[in-house]
CSV table of C-alpha atoms and ligand atoms in Angstrom, one decimal:
chain,number,residue,atom,x,y,z
A,1,MET,CA,-24.6,3.7,14.6
A,2,SER,CA,-25.4,0.4,13.3
A,3,THR,CA,-28.1,0.4,10.8
A,4,LEU,CA,-27.1,-1.0,7.6
A,5,ASN,CA,-27.8,-4.8,6.4
A,6,VAL,CA,-24.3,-5.6,4.0
A,7,ALA,CA,-23.9,-8.4,1.9
A,8,ILE,CA,-20.7,-9.1,0.3
A,9,VAL,CA,-21.3,-11.4,-3.3
A,10,GLY,CA,-18.2,-13.0,-4.0
A,11,ALA,CA,-17.5,-13.2,-0.3
A,12,THR,CA,-15.2,-16.3,-0.1
A,13,GLY,CA,-12.8,-14.7,-3.2
A,14,ALA,CA,-9.9,-12.5,-2.7
A,15,VAL,CA,-11.5,-9.0,-3.3
A,16,GLY,CA,-14.5,-10.1,-1.0
A,17,THR,CA,-12.2,-11.4,2.0
A,18,THR,CA,-10.8,-8.3,1.6
A,19,ILE,CA,-14.0,-6.2,1.5
A,20,LEU,CA,-15.3,-8.1,5.0
A,21,GLU,CA,-11.8,-7.2,6.8
A,22,LYS,CA,-12.0,-3.8,5.6
A,23,LEU,CA,-15.8,-3.5,6.8
A,24,LEU,CA,-14.9,-5.0,10.2
A,25,ALA,CA,-11.6,-3.0,10.9
A,26,ARG,CA,-13.4,0.1,10.0
A,27,LYS,CA,-16.0,-0.2,12.0
A,28,PHE,CA,-18.4,0.3,9.0
A,29,PRO,CA,-21.9,1.0,10.6
A,30,ALA,CA,-23.4,-2.7,9.9
A,31,LYS,CA,-26.4,-4.0,11.5
A,32,SER,CA,-25.8,-7.4,9.7
A,33,ILE,CA,-22.7,-8.9,7.2
A,34,LYS,CA,-24.2,-11.6,4.9
A,35,LEU,CA,-21.6,-13.2,2.9
A,36,LEU,CA,-22.6,-14.4,-0.4
A,37,ALA,CA,-20.5,-16.9,-2.8
A,38,SER,CA,-21.7,-19.6,-5.1
A,39,LYS,CA,-23.4,-22.8,-4.2
A,40,ARG,CA,-20.3,-24.7,-3.9
A,41,SER,CA,-19.5,-22.6,-0.8
A,42,ALA,CA,-23.1,-22.8,1.0
A,43,GLY,CA,-22.3,-23.5,4.5
A,44,VAL,CA,-19.1,-22.5,4.7
A,45,GLU,CA,-17.7,-20.8,8.0
A,46,VAL,CA,-15.7,-18.2,8.0
A,47,SER,CA,-14.1,-16.2,11.3
A,48,VAL,CA,-12.7,-12.9,10.9
A,49,GLY,CA,-11.5,-10.6,13.7
A,50,GLY,CA,-13.6,-12.6,16.3
A,51,GLN,CA,-16.6,-12.6,14.4
A,52,ASN,CA,-18.2,-15.6,12.5
A,53,PHE,CA,-20.1,-16.1,9.5
A,54,THR,CA,-21.9,-18.8,7.6
A,55,VAL,CA,-21.7,-18.4,3.6
A,56,GLU,CA,-24.7,-18.5,1.8
A,57,GLU,CA,-25.7,-19.3,-1.8
A,58,THR,CA,-26.6,-16.2,-3.9
A,59,VAL,CA,-30.1,-16.6,-5.1
A,60,PRO,CA,-32.2,-13.2,-5.7
A,61,GLU,CA,-33.9,-13.2,-2.5
A,62,SER,CA,-30.3,-12.8,-0.8
A,63,PHE,CA,-30.9,-9.7,-1.2
A,64,ASP,CA,-34.2,-8.7,0.6
A,65,ASP,CA,-33.8,-6.3,3.4
A,66,VAL,CA,-30.4,-5.6,2.3
A,67,ASP,CA,-29.3,-1.6,2.4
A,68,ILE,CA,-25.6,-1.9,0.7
A,69,ALA,CA,-24.4,-5.1,-1.5
A,70,PHE,CA,-20.8,-5.4,-2.7
A,71,PHE,CA,-20.2,-7.3,-6.1
A,72,SER,CA,-17.1,-8.8,-6.5
A,73,ALA,CA,-17.7,-12.5,-8.2
A,74,GLY,CA,-17.3,-11.5,-11.7
A,75,GLY,CA,-19.3,-9.6,-14.2
A,76,SER,CA,-21.5,-12.2,-15.2
A,77,ILE,CA,-22.8,-12.8,-11.6
A,78,SER,CA,-22.9,-8.7,-11.6
A,79,LYS,CA,-25.5,-8.6,-14.9
A,80,MET,CA,-27.4,-11.5,-13.5
A,81,PHE,CA,-28.0,-10.1,-9.8
A,82,ALA,CA,-26.9,-6.3,-9.4
A,83,GLU,CA,-30.3,-5.3,-10.9
A,84,GLU,CA,-32.5,-7.2,-9.1
A,85,ALA,CA,-30.4,-6.1,-5.6
A,86,VAL,CA,-31.3,-2.7,-6.4
A,87,LYS,CA,-35.1,-3.7,-7.0
A,88,ARG,CA,-35.4,-4.9,-4.1
A,89,GLY,CA,-34.3,-2.1,-2.4
A,90,ALA,CA,-30.2,-2.4,-2.0
A,91,ILE,CA,-27.5,0.0,-3.8
A,92,VAL,CA,-24.9,-2.1,-5.0
A,93,ILE,CA,-20.8,-1.1,-5.5
A,94,ASP,CA,-20.0,-3.1,-7.8
A,95,ASN,CA,-16.1,-4.3,-8.4
A,96,THR,CA,-16.5,-5.7,-11.7
A,97,SER,CA,-16.3,-3.9,-15.4
A,98,ALA,CA,-19.9,-4.9,-16.1
A,99,PHE,CA,-21.2,-1.5,-15.3
A,100,ARG,CA,-18.1,0.9,-15.3
A,101,MET,CA,-18.9,2.4,-18.6
A,102,ASP,CA,-22.5,2.7,-18.5
A,103,GLU,CA,-23.0,6.7,-18.8
A,104,ASN,CA,-25.6,6.7,-16.2
A,105,ILE,CA,-23.9,4.8,-13.6
A,106,PRO,CA,-20.9,6.5,-11.4
A,107,LEU,CA,-17.5,5.2,-11.6
A,108,VAL,CA,-15.7,6.4,-8.7
A,109,VAL,CA,-12.7,6.9,-6.5
A,110,PRO,CA,-13.9,9.0,-3.6
A,111,GLU,CA,-10.8,10.9,-3.5
A,112,VAL,CA,-10.5,12.1,-7.2
A,113,ASN,CA,-14.3,12.6,-7.7
A,114,ARG,CA,-16.7,12.0,-4.6
A,115,HIS,CA,-19.1,14.6,-6.0
A,116,VAL,CA,-21.0,12.2,-8.7
A,117,LEU,CA,-22.4,10.0,-6.0
A,118,THR,CA,-25.7,10.8,-4.9
A,119,LYS,CA,-27.7,9.3,-2.0
A,120,ASP,CA,-30.2,7.8,-4.1
A,121,ALA,CA,-27.7,5.9,-6.5
A,122,GLY,CA,-29.0,2.3,-7.4
A,123,ILE,CA,-25.5,1.0,-8.8
A,124,ILE,CA,-22.0,2.4,-8.0
A,125,ALA,CA,-19.1,1.4,-10.0
A,126,ASN,CA,-15.7,0.7,-8.6
A,127,PRO,CA,-13.0,1.2,-11.1
A,128,ASN,CA,-10.5,-1.5,-12.6
A,129,CYS,CA,-7.4,-1.6,-9.6
A,130,SER,CA,-5.1,-0.4,-12.0
A,131,THR,CA,-7.1,2.3,-13.0
A,132,ILE,CA,-7.6,3.6,-9.2
A,133,GLN,CA,-4.2,3.7,-8.3
A,134,MET,CA,-3.3,5.8,-11.0
A,135,VAL,CA,-5.8,8.5,-11.3
A,136,ALA,CA,-5.2,8.5,-6.9
A,137,ALA,CA,-1.8,9.5,-7.9
A,138,LEU,CA,-2.6,11.7,-10.6
A,139,GLU,CA,-5.4,13.7,-9.3
A,140,PRO,CA,-3.3,16.5,-7.1
A,141,ILE,CA,-0.8,16.9,-10.3
A,142,ARG,CA,-4.2,17.1,-12.6
A,143,GLU,CA,-5.6,20.0,-9.9
A,144,LYS,CA,-2.5,21.8,-9.8
A,145,PHE,CA,-0.7,21.7,-13.2
A,146,GLY,CA,-3.4,20.2,-16.0
A,147,LEU,CA,-2.8,17.0,-17.3
A,148,ASN,CA,-2.9,16.5,-20.7
A,149,ARG,CA,-1.5,12.8,-21.6
A,150,ILE,CA,-1.0,9.5,-19.6
A,151,ILE,CA,1.0,6.4,-21.0
A,152,VAL,CA,0.8,3.9,-18.4
A,153,SER,CA,2.8,0.2,-18.4
A,154,THR,CA,1.8,-1.7,-15.4
A,155,TYR,CA,3.3,-4.4,-13.7
A,156,GLN,CA,0.4,-6.1,-12.2
A,157,ALA,CA,0.2,-8.9,-9.5
A,158,VAL,CA,-1.8,-12.5,-10.1
A,159,SER,CA,-4.3,-11.8,-7.1
A,160,GLY,CA,-6.1,-9.4,-9.6
A,161,ALA,CA,-7.4,-12.5,-11.5
A,162,GLY,CA,-8.4,-14.4,-8.2
A,163,THR,CA,-7.6,-16.7,-6.0
A,164,GLU,CA,-6.8,-19.7,-8.6
A,165,ALA,CA,-4.3,-17.5,-10.0
A,166,ILE,CA,-2.7,-17.1,-6.7
A,167,GLU,CA,-2.6,-20.8,-6.5
A,168,GLU,CA,-1.3,-21.2,-10.1
A,169,LEU,CA,2.3,-18.7,-9.0
A,170,GLU,CA,2.6,-20.6,-5.6
A,171,SER,CA,2.5,-23.9,-7.3
A,172,GLN,CA,4.6,-22.9,-10.8
A,173,ALA,CA,6.9,-21.4,-8.1
A,174,ASN,CA,7.4,-24.5,-6.2
A,175,GLN,CA,8.7,-26.3,-9.8
A,176,PHE,CA,11.5,-24.6,-9.7
A,177,ASP,CA,13.8,-27.2,-10.8
A,178,ASN,CA,11.7,-27.5,-13.9
A,179,ARG,CA,11.3,-24.1,-14.7
A,180,ALA,CA,10.3,-23.9,-18.4
A,181,THR,CA,8.0,-26.7,-18.5
A,182,VAL,CA,6.0,-25.6,-15.6
A,183,GLU,CA,2.2,-26.6,-16.2
A,184,ALA,CA,-0.3,-23.3,-16.7
A,185,SER,CA,-4.0,-23.4,-16.7
A,186,VAL,CA,-5.5,-20.4,-15.7
A,187,LEU,CA,-3.0,-17.1,-16.9
A,188,PRO,CA,-3.4,-14.9,-18.7
A,189,SER,CA,-6.9,-15.1,-19.4
A,190,ALA,CA,-8.8,-17.9,-17.3
A,191,GLY,CA,-11.3,-18.4,-20.4
A,192,GLY,CA,-8.8,-17.8,-23.0
A,193,GLU,CA,-7.6,-20.9,-25.6
A,194,ARG,CA,-3.8,-20.6,-24.4
A,195,HIS,CA,-2.1,-20.6,-20.8
A,196,TYR,CA,1.2,-19.5,-20.4
A,197,PRO,CA,3.6,-19.9,-16.7
A,198,ILE,CA,3.3,-16.9,-14.6
A,199,ALA,CA,6.5,-17.9,-12.5
A,200,PHE,CA,9.9,-16.7,-13.8
A,201,ASN,CA,7.5,-15.3,-16.6
A,202,ALA,CA,6.1,-11.4,-17.4
A,203,ILE,CA,3.1,-12.1,-19.5
A,204,PRO,CA,1.8,-8.8,-21.8
A,205,GLN,CA,-1.5,-10.1,-21.6
A,206,ILE,CA,-4.1,-9.2,-18.9
A,207,ASP,CA,-7.9,-10.0,-20.2
A,208,ALA,CA,-8.8,-11.2,-23.8
A,209,PHE,CA,-7.7,-8.7,-26.6
A,210,ASP,CA,-10.1,-6.5,-28.4
A,211,GLU,CA,-9.8,-6.3,-32.2
A,212,SER,CA,-7.8,-2.9,-31.4
A,213,GLY,CA,-4.7,-5.1,-30.8
A,214,TYR,CA,-5.3,-3.6,-26.7
A,215,THR,CA,-6.3,-6.1,-24.1
A,216,LEU,CA,-9.5,-5.7,-22.3
A,217,GLU,CA,-7.6,-4.2,-19.2
A,218,GLU,CA,-5.6,-1.9,-21.4
A,219,LEU,CA,-8.9,-0.2,-22.7
A,220,LYS,CA,-10.5,-0.3,-19.3
A,221,MET,CA,-7.3,2.0,-17.9
A,222,ILE,CA,-8.2,4.2,-21.0
A,223,ASN,CA,-11.6,4.7,-20.9
A,224,GLU,CA,-12.7,4.4,-17.4
A,225,THR,CA,-9.5,7.2,-17.0
A,226,LYS,CA,-11.4,9.5,-19.3
A,227,LYS,CA,-14.7,8.9,-17.7
A,228,ILE,CA,-13.4,9.7,-14.0
A,229,PHE,CA,-11.3,12.3,-14.9
A,230,GLU,CA,-14.6,13.8,-17.3
A,231,ALA,CA,-12.2,14.3,-19.7
A,232,PRO,CA,-12.6,12.8,-22.4
A,233,SER,CA,-10.0,14.2,-24.9
A,234,MET,CA,-7.1,13.4,-22.5
A,235,HIS,CA,-4.5,11.0,-24.1
A,236,VAL,CA,-4.3,8.2,-22.6
A,237,SER,CA,-2.5,4.8,-23.5
A,238,ALA,CA,-1.5,1.6,-21.6
A,239,THR,CA,0.3,-1.5,-21.7
A,240,CYS,CA,-1.0,-4.3,-19.4
A,241,VAL,CA,1.9,-6.8,-18.3
A,242,ARG,CA,1.3,-9.6,-15.7
A,243,ILE,CA,4.0,-10.3,-13.2
A,244,PRO,CA,4.9,-13.1,-10.8
A,245,VAL,CA,4.0,-11.0,-7.5
A,246,VAL,CA,1.4,-12.2,-5.4
A,247,THR,CA,-0.5,-8.8,-4.3
A,248,GLY,CA,0.5,-5.2,-5.3
A,249,HIS,CA,0.3,-3.4,-8.9
A,250,SER,CA,2.8,-1.2,-10.1
A,251,GLU,CA,3.1,0.9,-12.8
A,252,SER,CA,5.6,3.2,-14.9
A,253,LEU,CA,3.6,6.1,-15.8
A,254,TYR,CA,4.7,8.9,-18.3
A,255,ILE,CA,2.7,12.2,-18.2
A,256,GLU,CA,2.5,15.1,-20.3
A,257,LEU,CA,1.3,18.2,-18.2
A,258,ASP,CA,-0.9,21.4,-19.3
A,259,GLN,CA,1.9,23.5,-18.1
A,260,GLU,CA,5.4,24.3,-18.9
A,261,GLY,CA,8.5,24.7,-16.5
A,262,VAL,CA,7.2,23.0,-13.6
A,263,THR,CA,9.6,21.5,-11.9
A,264,THR,CA,10.1,18.1,-10.0
A,265,GLU,CA,10.2,19.8,-6.7
A,266,GLU,CA,6.9,21.3,-7.5
A,267,LEU,CA,5.4,17.9,-8.5
A,268,ARG,CA,6.5,16.4,-5.6
A,269,ALA,CA,5.2,19.1,-3.3
A,270,ALA,CA,1.6,18.6,-4.9
A,271,LEU,CA,1.7,15.3,-3.7
A,272,ALA,CA,3.2,15.6,-0.5
A,273,ASP,CA,0.2,15.3,2.6
A,274,VAL,CA,-2.5,14.4,0.2
A,275,PRO,CA,-4.6,12.0,2.3
A,276,GLY,CA,-4.5,8.2,0.9
A,277,LEU,CA,-1.1,9.2,-0.7
A,278,VAL,CA,2.5,8.4,0.7
A,279,VAL,CA,5.8,9.8,-1.4
A,280,GLN,CA,8.9,7.6,-1.3
A,281,ASP,CA,11.4,9.3,-3.7
A,282,ASP,CA,15.1,9.7,-2.3
A,283,PRO,CA,17.5,8.1,-4.6
A,284,ALA,CA,20.4,9.0,-2.2
A,285,THR,CA,18.5,6.2,0.4
A,286,GLN,CA,17.5,4.1,-2.5
A,287,SER,CA,13.9,5.0,-1.5
A,288,TYR,CA,11.0,4.2,-4.0
A,289,PRO,CA,7.8,2.3,-3.3
A,290,MET,CA,8.0,-1.6,-3.9
A,291,ALA,CA,5.0,-4.4,-4.4
A,292,LEU,CA,6.5,-6.3,-1.5
A,293,TYR,CA,6.2,-3.7,1.0
A,294,ALA,CA,2.7,-2.1,-0.1
A,295,GLU,CA,1.0,-5.5,0.7
A,296,GLY,CA,-1.4,-5.3,3.3
A,297,LYS,CA,-1.4,-1.1,3.3
A,298,ASP,CA,-4.1,1.3,2.5
A,299,GLU,CA,-2.3,4.2,0.5
A,300,VAL,CA,-0.8,4.3,-2.7
A,301,PHE,CA,2.8,5.2,-3.0
A,302,VAL,CA,4.5,7.3,-5.4
A,303,GLY,CA,8.5,7.9,-6.4
A,304,ARG,CA,10.9,7.8,-9.2
A,305,LEU,CA,10.1,11.3,-10.2
A,306,ARG,CA,11.5,12.5,-12.7
A,307,LYS,CA,11.4,15.1,-15.3
A,308,ASP,CA,11.7,14.4,-19.0
A,309,PRO,CA,15.0,15.6,-20.4
A,310,ASP,CA,13.7,16.4,-23.7
A,311,HIS,CA,10.1,17.7,-23.4
A,312,PRO,CA,9.3,20.3,-21.3
A,313,CYS,CA,5.8,19.2,-20.0
A,314,GLY,CA,7.4,15.6,-19.4
A,315,PHE,CA,7.5,13.7,-16.2
A,316,HIS,CA,8.2,10.0,-15.2
A,317,LEU,CA,6.4,8.8,-12.2
A,318,TRP,CA,6.4,5.0,-10.2
A,319,VAL,CA,2.9,3.7,-8.5
A,320,VAL,CA,2.4,0.9,-6.0
A,321,THR,CA,-0.4,0.1,-4.3
A,322,ASP,CA,-2.1,-3.1,-2.6
A,323,ASN,CA,-4.2,-4.3,-5.4
A,324,LEU,CA,-7.0,-6.0,-3.2
A,325,VAL,CA,-7.2,-3.0,-0.7
A,326,LYS,CA,-7.3,0.4,-2.2
A,327,GLY,CA,-6.9,-1.4,-5.8
A,328,ALA,CA,-10.4,-3.1,-4.9
A,329,ALA,CA,-11.6,-3.4,-1.3
A,330,LEU,CA,-10.8,-0.3,0.5
A,331,ASN,CA,-12.3,1.7,-2.6
A,332,SER,CA,-15.5,0.3,-2.3
A,333,VAL,CA,-16.1,0.8,1.4
A,334,GLN,CA,-14.9,4.5,0.7
A,335,ILE,CA,-17.5,4.3,-1.2
A,336,ALA,CA,-19.9,2.9,1.0
A,337,GLU,CA,-18.7,5.2,4.1
A,338,HIS,CA,-19.4,8.2,2.0
A,339,LEU,CA,-22.8,7.4,0.8
A,340,VAL,CA,-23.4,7.0,4.3
A,341,GLU,CA,-22.2,10.4,5.5
A,342,LEU,CA,-24.6,11.4,2.4
A,343,LYS,CA,-27.3,10.2,3.8
A,344,THR,CA,-27.0,11.2,7.5
A,345,THR,CA,-26.1,15.2,6.5
A,346,SER,CA,-29.2,15.5,4.4
B,401,A2P,P1,-17.0,-19.5,-4.3
B,401,A2P,O1,-15.7,-19.6,-3.7
B,401,A2P,O2,-18.1,-20.1,-4.1
B,401,A2P,O3,-16.9,-20.1,-6.0
B,401,A2P,P2,-12.0,-14.8,-6.8
B,401,A2P,O4,-12.0,-14.0,-7.8
B,401,A2P,O5,-10.8,-14.4,-5.7
B,401,A2P,O6,-11.7,-16.3,-7.5
B,401,A2P,O7,-13.3,-14.9,-6.0
B,401,A2P,C1,-14.6,-15.1,-7.1
B,401,A2P,C2,-15.9,-14.9,-6.0
B,401,A2P,O8,-16.8,-15.5,-7.1
B,401,A2P,C3,-15.8,-16.2,-4.9
B,401,A2P,O9,-15.9,-15.6,-3.8
B,401,A2P,C4,-16.5,-17.1,-5.7
B,401,A2P,O10,-17.3,-18.1,-4.5
B,401,A2P,C5,-17.5,-16.5,-6.2
B,401,A2P,N1,-18.7,-16.9,-7.1
B,401,A2P,C6,-18.2,-17.4,-8.4
B,401,A2P,N2,-19.2,-18.3,-9.1
B,401,A2P,C7,-20.2,-17.6,-8.3
B,401,A2P,C8,-21.9,-17.8,-8.4
B,401,A2P,N3,-22.1,-18.8,-9.9
B,401,A2P,N4,-22.9,-17.0,-7.5
B,401,A2P,C9,-22.0,-16.3,-6.5
B,401,A2P,N5,-20.9,-16.2,-6.4
B,401,A2P,C10,-19.8,-16.8,-7.1
């Protein structure tokens, strides 16, 4: 069934490229796939899975006859074109933060809250990469034992900041002899006034600061989690840190369940055999998730499960996934697959 015309805005970027790969690998029922980017990339030839594509400049007319448009070119481009695309008949699956907290726009991780998707949706928001892996790992626990508090610290890969940040890490890593004076012009935040080296460093800033002292990335994690779990009174707090890893976000989670007396074994059992999750948790064999081994994989990996010795409801977990795959492209494609299911079963 090849019935849908698909467009990818930001198709030359880190996430856009992965969306195309996932659409092809998962045999998404697309009649055509249009690659859109900035004027700079118009005419560039792309070859994936034996198929050739030519990148086009994004203009309003790009969305005529498009059924599903994936957006991953930054919030300003989504604000400029997403509503236009919907006016022209497309459903937009947006990977930026432009619409996530709009109460009329569903924010979806299919394994957690696919029930909020409707087949007549206009814009659908894909959550922040760090939020997706956290809620995907916690949903089976929340469902079984209830969840009262989440405190998360992230260890985020540079690919989450786009291809420029990957290039910056690679070029700084090559300046190993002079590591204190490497040049920085992208991270921590492309539009920011100050830049710090990411190679041989850990930067406790992702995105700009809010007047509260939190960064926007931290606030995204807090607010998006409450929206997805439909739990405005859940206690959620975050510290987001960029580390010199190319791909794969890691997260240290501290959680408090609603129930006392749950054992680590019961928590592990709740996570076992859940589609999309892999438990890697065996200290005896030094088995735990690591970013390097999550790269290119679809699953969210969970390990280092431990009970807080001083709190009857407290647990620690370590959660890792490929931020470009489940953290972005795969989740978007899964949303699109669910829309196709909704349309074909109605
Ligand atoms: P381009 O390659 O033409 O600049 P990343 O976040 O990985 O760096 O990717 C950003 C994506 O957003 C790229 O595909 C980039 O295209 C695209 N992009 C940037 N500016 C625009 C624009 N004005 N219109 C459409 N796409 C854009």
